Coordinates of C-alpha atoms in Angstrom, one line a residue:
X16 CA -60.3 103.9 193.6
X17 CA -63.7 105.6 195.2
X18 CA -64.8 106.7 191.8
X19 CA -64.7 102.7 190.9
X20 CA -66.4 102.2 194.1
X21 CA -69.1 104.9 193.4
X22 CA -69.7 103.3 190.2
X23 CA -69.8 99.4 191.7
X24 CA -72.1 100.9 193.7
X25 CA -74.3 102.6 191.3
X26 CA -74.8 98.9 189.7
X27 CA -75.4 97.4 192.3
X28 CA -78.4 99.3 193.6
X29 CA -80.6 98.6 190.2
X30 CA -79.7 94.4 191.4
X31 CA -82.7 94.8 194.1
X32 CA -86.0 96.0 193.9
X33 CA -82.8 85.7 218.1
X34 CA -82.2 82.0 218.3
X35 CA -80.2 80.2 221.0
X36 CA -78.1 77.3 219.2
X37 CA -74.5 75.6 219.0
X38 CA -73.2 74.6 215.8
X39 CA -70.4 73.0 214.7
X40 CA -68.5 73.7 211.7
X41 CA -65.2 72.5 209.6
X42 CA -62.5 75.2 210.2
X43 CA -60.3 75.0 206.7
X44 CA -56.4 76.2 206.1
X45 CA -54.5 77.2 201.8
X46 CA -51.2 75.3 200.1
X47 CA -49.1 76.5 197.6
X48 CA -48.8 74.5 194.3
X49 CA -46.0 71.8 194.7
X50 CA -45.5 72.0 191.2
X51 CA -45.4 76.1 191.2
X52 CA -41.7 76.8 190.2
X53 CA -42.0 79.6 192.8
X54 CA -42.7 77.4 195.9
X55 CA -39.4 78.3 197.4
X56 CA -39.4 77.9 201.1
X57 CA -37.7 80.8 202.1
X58 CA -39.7 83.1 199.6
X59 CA -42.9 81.4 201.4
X60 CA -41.4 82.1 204.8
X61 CA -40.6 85.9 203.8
X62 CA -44.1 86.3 202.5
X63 CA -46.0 85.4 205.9
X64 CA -43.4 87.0 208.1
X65 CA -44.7 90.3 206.1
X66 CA -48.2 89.7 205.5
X67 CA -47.8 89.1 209.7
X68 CA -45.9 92.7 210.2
X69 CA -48.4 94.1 207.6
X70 CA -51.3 93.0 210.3
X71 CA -49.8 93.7 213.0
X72 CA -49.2 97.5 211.7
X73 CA -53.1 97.7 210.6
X74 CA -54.3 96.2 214.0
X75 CA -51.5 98.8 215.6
X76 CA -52.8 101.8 213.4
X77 CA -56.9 101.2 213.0
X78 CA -58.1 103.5 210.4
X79 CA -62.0 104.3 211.1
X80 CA -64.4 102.5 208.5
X81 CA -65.1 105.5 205.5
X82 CA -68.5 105.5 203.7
X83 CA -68.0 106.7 200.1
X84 CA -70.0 109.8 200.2
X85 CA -83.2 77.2 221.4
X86 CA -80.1 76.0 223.0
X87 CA -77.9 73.9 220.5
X88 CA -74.6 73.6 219.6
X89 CA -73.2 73.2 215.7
X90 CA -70.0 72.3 214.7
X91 CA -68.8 73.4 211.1
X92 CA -65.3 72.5 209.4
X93 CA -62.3 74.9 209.9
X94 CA -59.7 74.9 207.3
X95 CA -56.2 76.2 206.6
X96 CA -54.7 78.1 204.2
X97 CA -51.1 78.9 203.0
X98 CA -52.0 82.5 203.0
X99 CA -51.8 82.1 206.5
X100 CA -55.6 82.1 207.4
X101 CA -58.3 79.9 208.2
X102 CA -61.5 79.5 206.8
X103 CA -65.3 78.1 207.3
X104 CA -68.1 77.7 205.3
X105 CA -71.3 79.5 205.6
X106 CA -74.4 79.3 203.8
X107 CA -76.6 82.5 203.0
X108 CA -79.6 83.4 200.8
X109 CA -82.8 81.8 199.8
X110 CA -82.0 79.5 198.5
X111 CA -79.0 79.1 199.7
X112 CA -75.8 79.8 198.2
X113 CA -72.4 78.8 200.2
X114 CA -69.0 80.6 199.8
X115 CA -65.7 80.3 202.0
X116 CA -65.1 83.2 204.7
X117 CA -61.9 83.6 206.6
X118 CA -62.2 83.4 210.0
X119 CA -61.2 86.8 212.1
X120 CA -61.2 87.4 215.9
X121 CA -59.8 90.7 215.6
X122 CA -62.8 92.4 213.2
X123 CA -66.5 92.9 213.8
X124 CA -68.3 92.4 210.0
X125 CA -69.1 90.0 208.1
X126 CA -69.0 90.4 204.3
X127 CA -68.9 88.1 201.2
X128 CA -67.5 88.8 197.2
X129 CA -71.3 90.0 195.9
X130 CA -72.6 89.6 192.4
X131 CA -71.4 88.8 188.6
X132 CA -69.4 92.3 188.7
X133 CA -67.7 91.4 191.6
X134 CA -63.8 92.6 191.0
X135 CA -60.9 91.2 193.7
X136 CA -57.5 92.5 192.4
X137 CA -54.0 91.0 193.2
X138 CA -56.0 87.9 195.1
X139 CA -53.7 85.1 194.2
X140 CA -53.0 82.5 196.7
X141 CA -49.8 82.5 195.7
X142 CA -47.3 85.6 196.9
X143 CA -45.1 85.0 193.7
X144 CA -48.1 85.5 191.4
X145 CA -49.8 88.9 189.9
X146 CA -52.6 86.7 188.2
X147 CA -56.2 87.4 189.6
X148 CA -58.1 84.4 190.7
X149 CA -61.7 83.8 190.0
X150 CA -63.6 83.8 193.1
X151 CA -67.4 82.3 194.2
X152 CA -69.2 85.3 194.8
X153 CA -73.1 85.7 196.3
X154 CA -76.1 86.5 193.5
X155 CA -78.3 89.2 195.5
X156 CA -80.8 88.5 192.6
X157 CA -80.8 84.5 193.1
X158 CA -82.4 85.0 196.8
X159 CA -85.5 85.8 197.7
X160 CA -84.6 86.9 200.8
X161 CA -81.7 90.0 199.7
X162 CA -82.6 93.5 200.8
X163 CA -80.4 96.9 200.8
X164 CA -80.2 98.3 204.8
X165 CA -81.8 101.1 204.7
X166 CA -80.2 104.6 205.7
X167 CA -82.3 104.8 208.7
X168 CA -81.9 101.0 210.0
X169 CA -80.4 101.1 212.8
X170 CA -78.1 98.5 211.9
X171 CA -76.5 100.6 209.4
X172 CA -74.7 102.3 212.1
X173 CA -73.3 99.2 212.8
X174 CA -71.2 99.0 209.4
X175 CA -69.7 102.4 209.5
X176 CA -69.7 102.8 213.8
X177 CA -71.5 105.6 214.1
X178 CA -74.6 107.1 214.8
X179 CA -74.1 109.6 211.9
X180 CA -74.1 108.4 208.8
X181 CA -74.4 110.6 205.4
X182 CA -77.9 110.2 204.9
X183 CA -79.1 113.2 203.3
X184 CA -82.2 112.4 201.1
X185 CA -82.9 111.0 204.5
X186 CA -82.4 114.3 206.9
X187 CA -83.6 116.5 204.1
X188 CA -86.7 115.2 203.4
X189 CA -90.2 116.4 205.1
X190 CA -91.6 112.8 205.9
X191 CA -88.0 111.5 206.8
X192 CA -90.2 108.1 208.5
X193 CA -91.0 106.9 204.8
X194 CA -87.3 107.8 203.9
X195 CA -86.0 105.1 201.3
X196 CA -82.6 105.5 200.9
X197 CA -80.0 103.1 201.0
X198 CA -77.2 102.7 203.8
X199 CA -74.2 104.2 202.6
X200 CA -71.1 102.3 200.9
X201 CA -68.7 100.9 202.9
X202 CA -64.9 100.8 202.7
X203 CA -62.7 98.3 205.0
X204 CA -58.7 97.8 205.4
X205 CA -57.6 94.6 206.6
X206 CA -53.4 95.5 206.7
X207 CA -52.8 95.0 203.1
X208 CA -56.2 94.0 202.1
X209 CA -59.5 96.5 201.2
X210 CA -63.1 95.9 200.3
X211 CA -65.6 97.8 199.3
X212 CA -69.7 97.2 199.0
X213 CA -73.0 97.8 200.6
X214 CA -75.1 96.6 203.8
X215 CA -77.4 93.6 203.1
X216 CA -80.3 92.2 205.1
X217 CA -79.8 88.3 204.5
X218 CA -81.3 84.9 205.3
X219 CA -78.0 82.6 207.1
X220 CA -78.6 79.5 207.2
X221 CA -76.9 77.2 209.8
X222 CA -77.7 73.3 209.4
X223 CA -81.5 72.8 210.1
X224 CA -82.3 76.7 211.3
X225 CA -82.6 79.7 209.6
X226 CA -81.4 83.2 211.2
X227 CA -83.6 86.3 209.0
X228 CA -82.4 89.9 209.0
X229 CA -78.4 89.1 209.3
X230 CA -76.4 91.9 208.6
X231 CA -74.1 91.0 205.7
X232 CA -71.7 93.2 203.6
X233 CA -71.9 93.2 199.8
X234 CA -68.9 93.8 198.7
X235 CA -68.3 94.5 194.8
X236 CA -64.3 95.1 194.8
X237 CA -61.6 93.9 196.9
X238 CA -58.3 94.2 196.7
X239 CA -56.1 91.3 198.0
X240 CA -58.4 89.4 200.0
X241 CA -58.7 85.9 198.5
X242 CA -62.2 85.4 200.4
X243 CA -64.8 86.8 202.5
X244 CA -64.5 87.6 206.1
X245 CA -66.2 86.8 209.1
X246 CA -65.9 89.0 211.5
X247 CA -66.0 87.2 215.1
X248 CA -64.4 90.3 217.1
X249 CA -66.5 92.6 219.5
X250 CA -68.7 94.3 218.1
X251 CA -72.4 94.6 217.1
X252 CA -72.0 93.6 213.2
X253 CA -69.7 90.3 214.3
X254 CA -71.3 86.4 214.2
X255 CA -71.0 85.7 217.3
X256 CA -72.9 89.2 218.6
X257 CA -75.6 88.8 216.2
X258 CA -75.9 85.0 217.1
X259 CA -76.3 85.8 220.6
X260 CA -73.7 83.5 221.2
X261 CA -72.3 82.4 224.8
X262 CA -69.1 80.9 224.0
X263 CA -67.3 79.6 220.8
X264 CA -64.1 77.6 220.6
X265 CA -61.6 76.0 217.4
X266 CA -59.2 74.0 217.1
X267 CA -56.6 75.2 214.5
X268 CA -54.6 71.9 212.3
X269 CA -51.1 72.4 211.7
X270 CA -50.3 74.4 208.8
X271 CA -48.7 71.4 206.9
X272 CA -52.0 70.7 206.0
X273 CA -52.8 74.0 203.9
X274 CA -55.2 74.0 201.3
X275 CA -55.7 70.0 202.1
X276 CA -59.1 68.3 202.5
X277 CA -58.1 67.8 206.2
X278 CA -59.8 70.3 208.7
X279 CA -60.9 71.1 212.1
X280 CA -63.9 72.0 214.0
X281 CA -65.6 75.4 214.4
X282 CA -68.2 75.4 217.6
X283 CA -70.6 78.2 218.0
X284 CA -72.4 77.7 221.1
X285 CA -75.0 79.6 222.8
X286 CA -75.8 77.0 225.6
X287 CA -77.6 78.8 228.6
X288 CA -75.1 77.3 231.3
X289 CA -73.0 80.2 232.4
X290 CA -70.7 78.7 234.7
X291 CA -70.0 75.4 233.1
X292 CA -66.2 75.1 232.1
X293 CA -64.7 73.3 229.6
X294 CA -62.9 69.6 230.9
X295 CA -59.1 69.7 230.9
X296 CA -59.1 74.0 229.5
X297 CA -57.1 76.4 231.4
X298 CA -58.9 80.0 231.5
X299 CA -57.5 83.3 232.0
X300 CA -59.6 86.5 231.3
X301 CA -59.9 88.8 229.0
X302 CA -58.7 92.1 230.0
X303 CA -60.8 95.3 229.5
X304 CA -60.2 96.5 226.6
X305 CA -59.1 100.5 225.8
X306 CA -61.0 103.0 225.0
X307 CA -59.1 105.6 222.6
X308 CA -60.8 108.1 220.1
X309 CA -60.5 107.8 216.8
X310 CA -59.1 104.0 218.0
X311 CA -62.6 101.9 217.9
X312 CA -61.3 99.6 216.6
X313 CA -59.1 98.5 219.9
X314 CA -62.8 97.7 221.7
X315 CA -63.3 94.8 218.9
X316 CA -60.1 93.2 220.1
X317 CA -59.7 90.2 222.6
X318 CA -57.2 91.3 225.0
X319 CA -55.3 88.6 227.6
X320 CA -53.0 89.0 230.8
X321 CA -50.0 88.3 229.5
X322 CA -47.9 88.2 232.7
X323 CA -44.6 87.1 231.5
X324 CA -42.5 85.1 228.8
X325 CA -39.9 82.7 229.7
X326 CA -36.9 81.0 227.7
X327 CA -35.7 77.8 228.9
X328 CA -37.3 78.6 232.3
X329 CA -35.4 82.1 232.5
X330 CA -37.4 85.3 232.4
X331 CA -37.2 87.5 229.4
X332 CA -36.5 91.0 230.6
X333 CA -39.6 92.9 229.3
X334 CA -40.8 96.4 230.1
X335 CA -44.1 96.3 232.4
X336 CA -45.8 98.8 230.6
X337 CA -46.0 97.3 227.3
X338 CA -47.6 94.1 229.1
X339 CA -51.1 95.6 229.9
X340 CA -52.5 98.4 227.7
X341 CA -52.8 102.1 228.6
X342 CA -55.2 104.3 229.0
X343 CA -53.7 105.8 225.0
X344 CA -54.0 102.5 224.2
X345 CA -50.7 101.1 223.8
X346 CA -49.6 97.9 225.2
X347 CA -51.1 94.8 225.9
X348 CA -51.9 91.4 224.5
X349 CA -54.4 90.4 221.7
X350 CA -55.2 86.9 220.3
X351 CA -55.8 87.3 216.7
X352 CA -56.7 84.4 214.1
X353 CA -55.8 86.3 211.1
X354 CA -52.4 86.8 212.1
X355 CA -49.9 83.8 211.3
X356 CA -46.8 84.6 213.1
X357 CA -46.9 86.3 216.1
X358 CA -45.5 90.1 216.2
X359 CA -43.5 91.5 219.3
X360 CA -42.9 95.3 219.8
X361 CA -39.1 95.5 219.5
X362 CA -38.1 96.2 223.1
X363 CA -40.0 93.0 223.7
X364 CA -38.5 90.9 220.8
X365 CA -35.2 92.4 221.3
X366 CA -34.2 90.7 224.4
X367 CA -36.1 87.6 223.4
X368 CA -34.0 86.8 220.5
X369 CA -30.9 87.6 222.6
X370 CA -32.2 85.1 225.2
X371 CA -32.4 82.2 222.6
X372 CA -29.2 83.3 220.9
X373 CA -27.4 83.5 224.4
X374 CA -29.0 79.7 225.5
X375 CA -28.7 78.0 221.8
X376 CA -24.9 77.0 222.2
X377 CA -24.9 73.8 219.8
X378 CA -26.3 75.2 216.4
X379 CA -24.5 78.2 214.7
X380 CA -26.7 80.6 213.4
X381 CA -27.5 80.8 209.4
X382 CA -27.8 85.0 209.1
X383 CA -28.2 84.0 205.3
X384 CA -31.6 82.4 205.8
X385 CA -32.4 85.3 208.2
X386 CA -31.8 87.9 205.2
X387 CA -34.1 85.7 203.3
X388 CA -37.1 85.4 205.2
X389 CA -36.8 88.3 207.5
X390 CA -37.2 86.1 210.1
X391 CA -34.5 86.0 213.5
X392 CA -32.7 84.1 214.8
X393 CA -31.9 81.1 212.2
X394 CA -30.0 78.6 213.4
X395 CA -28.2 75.4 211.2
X396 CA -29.9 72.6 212.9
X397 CA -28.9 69.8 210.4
X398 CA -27.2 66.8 211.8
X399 CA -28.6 63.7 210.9
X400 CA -30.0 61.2 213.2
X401 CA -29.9 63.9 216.1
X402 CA -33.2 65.3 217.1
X403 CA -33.5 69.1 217.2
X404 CA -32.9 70.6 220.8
X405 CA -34.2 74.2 221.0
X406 CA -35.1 76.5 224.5
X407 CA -38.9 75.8 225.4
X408 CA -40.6 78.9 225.3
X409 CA -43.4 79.6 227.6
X410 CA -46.0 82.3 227.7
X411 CA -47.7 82.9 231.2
X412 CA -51.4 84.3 231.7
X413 CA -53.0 85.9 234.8
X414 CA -55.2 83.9 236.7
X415 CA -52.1 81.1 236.7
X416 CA -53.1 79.8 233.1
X417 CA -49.4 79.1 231.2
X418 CA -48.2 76.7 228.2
X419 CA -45.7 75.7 226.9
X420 CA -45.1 75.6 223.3
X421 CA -44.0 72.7 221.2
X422 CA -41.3 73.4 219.3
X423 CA -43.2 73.6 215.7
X424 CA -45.2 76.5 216.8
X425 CA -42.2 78.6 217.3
X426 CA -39.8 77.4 215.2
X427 CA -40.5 76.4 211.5
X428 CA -37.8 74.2 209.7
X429 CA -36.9 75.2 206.1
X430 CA -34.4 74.4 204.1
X431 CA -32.0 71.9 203.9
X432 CA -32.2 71.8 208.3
X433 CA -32.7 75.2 208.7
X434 CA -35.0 76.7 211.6
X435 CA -36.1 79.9 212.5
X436 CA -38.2 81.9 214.9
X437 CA -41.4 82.7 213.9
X438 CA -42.0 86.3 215.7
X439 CA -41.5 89.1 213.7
X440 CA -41.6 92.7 215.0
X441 CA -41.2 96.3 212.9
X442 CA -38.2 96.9 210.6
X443 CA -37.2 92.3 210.7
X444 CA -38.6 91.9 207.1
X445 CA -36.6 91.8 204.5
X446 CA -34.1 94.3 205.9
X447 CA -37.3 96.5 205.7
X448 CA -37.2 99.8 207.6
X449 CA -40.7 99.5 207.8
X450 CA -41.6 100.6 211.3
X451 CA -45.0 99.7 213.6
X452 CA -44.5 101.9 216.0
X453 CA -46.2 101.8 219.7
X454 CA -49.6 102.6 219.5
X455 CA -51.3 99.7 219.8
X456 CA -51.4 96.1 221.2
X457 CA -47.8 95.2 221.7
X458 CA -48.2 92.2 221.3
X459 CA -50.3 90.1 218.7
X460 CA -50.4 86.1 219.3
X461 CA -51.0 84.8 215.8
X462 CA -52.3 81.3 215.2
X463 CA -48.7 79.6 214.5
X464 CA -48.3 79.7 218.0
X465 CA -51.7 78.3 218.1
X466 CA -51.5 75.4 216.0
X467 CA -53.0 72.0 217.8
X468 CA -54.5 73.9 220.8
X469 CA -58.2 73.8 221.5
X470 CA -59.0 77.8 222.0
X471 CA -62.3 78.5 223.7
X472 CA -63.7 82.5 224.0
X473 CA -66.1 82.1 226.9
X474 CA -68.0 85.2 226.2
X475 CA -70.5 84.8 228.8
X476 CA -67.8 85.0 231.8
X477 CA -64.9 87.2 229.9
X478 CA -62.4 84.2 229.7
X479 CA -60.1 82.4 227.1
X480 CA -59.8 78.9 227.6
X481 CA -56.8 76.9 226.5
X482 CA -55.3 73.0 225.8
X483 CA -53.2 71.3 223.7
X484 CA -54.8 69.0 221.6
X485 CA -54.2 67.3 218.4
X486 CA -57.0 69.0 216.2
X487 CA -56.5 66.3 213.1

């Protein structure tokens, strides 16, 4: 595949010759055809339980990007998507051109599908489907204001996280200040996912004002990511560190209304008042986050004091050490967006599962369905005219922050009365013997669990603020 990148790249180099604000935007989810012979509810349940585990085991196992040799606040829409993400709309170039980007708190770039060559394989929406899908893609030649990073920009470090990139025209040369080489490719993994491009300097335009000089990837081939991605981890390349922002919140719909008109509200805020909290939020604060070499990629993540997990009000029995993360890096708690179901490491899901087994005494359980979708425990809840009575479960934050799940978020229905947990952890899927491992967060709070809860990452004061709120 690099010797297709290489030559991507090749034509794509003859293509070219700080504000303070808050802005609101519509946060999008994607739904699966109703008339698509495939939409089979288990299959669809299988498929995000192991896009989650696939996650989970990238966020787990980073691997280092490669190269291949005024105060305001604005709101944009948030949307959902059956392929378990959510998605805004941004608008970049002069004049502007607007494409969709999935939203990701657990990555630091931001990167759009770049020119008429631009190649995405196996991007279907739909898991049962091998067909390629045409996809909106930026026009570097349509705006005025496109320019390749050069090799010695300092934001070129940015893309590929360190200070030494292959520049060689560059460090050869005699008058290495008029040096006019181009930053060098990039190459991204996102679990299952990849792209591949190069480092723009771009216009992004957010309602009325105009930010110059954003660092944008250009990507030219992709392989199953159905959009572009904006980064809004920790890190120098991520929208919210480049918009200087202070705080920005969402609040994600319920996934019954994938790939719908319906969506939600982005905020990106960069208000100059610190201390103010949110009305009615609950904060708890972000934990430092590890340092481990040849692990960067654990600094982008946002990492919470998860104190405890309880079960109908009784304490799951989980090991201390995988609560908080090490100084190796395993352990620990991260809120991630691209994630749809949450994962567990095993000796935390373990006893979990045996805890709502051991408390569920008037459903039997339906091990078919959990063959099926890789998802455990299923239990037969139909019985008509009853409602369906399942432990609370309850997740508990340092600094006293706690809440208590409705029972959509951690349970989805399928079936004729069928419902099942929806944590996975390594080896569930499928009767898979794939396997995670430890390294890593050990646990990753995908936004299932999040559905209809207004999420707020105070930046300014190192804080997550939570609430449940109907977001449509």
């Amino acid at each position: 595949m690099s010797s297709r990148v290489l030559c991507f790249v090749s034509l794509l180099l003859c293509i070219f010759p700080a504000i303070a604000f808050a802005l609101h935007l519509p946060l999008t989810l994607t739904h699966f055809d109703a008339n698509d012979p495939s939409r089979d509810p288990y299959q669809i349940l299988s498929y995000l339980a192991s896009s989650s585990l696939a996650r989970a085991h990238h966020l787990k196992n980073p691997q280092i990007t490669a190269t291949a040799t005024s105060d305001a606040t604005t709101t944009t829409p948030l949307f959902s998507h059956s392929y378990g993400g959510y998605s805004i709309s941004l608008s970049f170039g002069t004049p502007p051109q607007i494409l969709p980007f999935v939203m990701d708190t657990s990555s630091d770039f931001v990167w759009f599908p770049c020119t008429h060559r631009y190649v995405c394989k196996n991007c279907s929406f739909s898991p049962s489907s091998d067909q390629n899908v045409t996809i909106p893609s930026f026009i570097p030649k349509l705006s005025s204001s496109s320019r390749l990073v050069g090799c010695r920009n300092p934001k070129c470090s940015w893309v590929h996280h360190t200070n030494k990139t292959q520049c060689d025209e560059c460090r050869n040369s005699l008058t290495p200040q008029n040096c006019t080489q181009a930053c060098p490719p990039y190459f991204l993994l996102y679990g299952p996912g990849t792209t591949a491009g190069v480092a723009l300097s771009e216009t992004l335009n957010l309602g009325d004002r105009t930010v110059s000089n954003f660092l944008v990837g250009c990507s030219i081939f992709s392989s199953r990511q159905p959009a572009g991605i904006a980064g809004f981890g920790r890190g120098l390349p991520s929208l919210p560190t480049q918009l200087k922002l202070h705080k920005f919140s969402y609040c994600l719909i319920s996934h019954r209304f994938d790939d719908s008109p319906s969506s939600s509200t982005l905020i990106l805020d960069s208000t100059s008042d610190m201390d103010r909290k949110t009305n009615g939020l609950i904060y708890t604060p972000f934990i430092k986050n590890p340092i481990v070499r040849g692990k960067e990629a654990f600094q982008v993540y946002y990492y919470v004091g998860l104190r405890k997990i309880t079960v109908g009000g009784r304490r799951v029995k989980v090991p201390r050490k995988f609560l908080s993360p090490g100084k190796n890096g395993n352990g620990g708690t991260i809120v991630d967006s691209g994630s749809t179901f949450t994962f567990m490491a095993r000796e935390i899901f373990e006893p979990l599962a045996v805890e709502f087994v051991k408390q569920v005494k008037n459903y039997s359980r339906a091990r078919d369905v959990e063959v099926l979708t890789g998802l455990r425990p299923c239990f037969d809840v139909k019985d008509m005219g009853k409602p369906v009575e399942l432990p609370e479960l309850r997740l508990h934050f340092k600094g006293g922050a706690e809440i208590a799940l409705p029972l959509e978020n951690y349970f989805a229905v399928v079936g004729e009365g069928v419902a099942c947990l929806t944590v996975v952890t390594d080896g569930d899927v499928g009767g898979g013997k794939a396997v995670v491992g430890h390294s890593g967060p050990a646990i990753v709070l995908g936004s299932f669990q999040m559905q209809n809860y207004y999420v707020e990452y105070d930046l300014g004061n190192q804080r997550l603020g939570l609430k449940p709120q109907l977001c449509i």
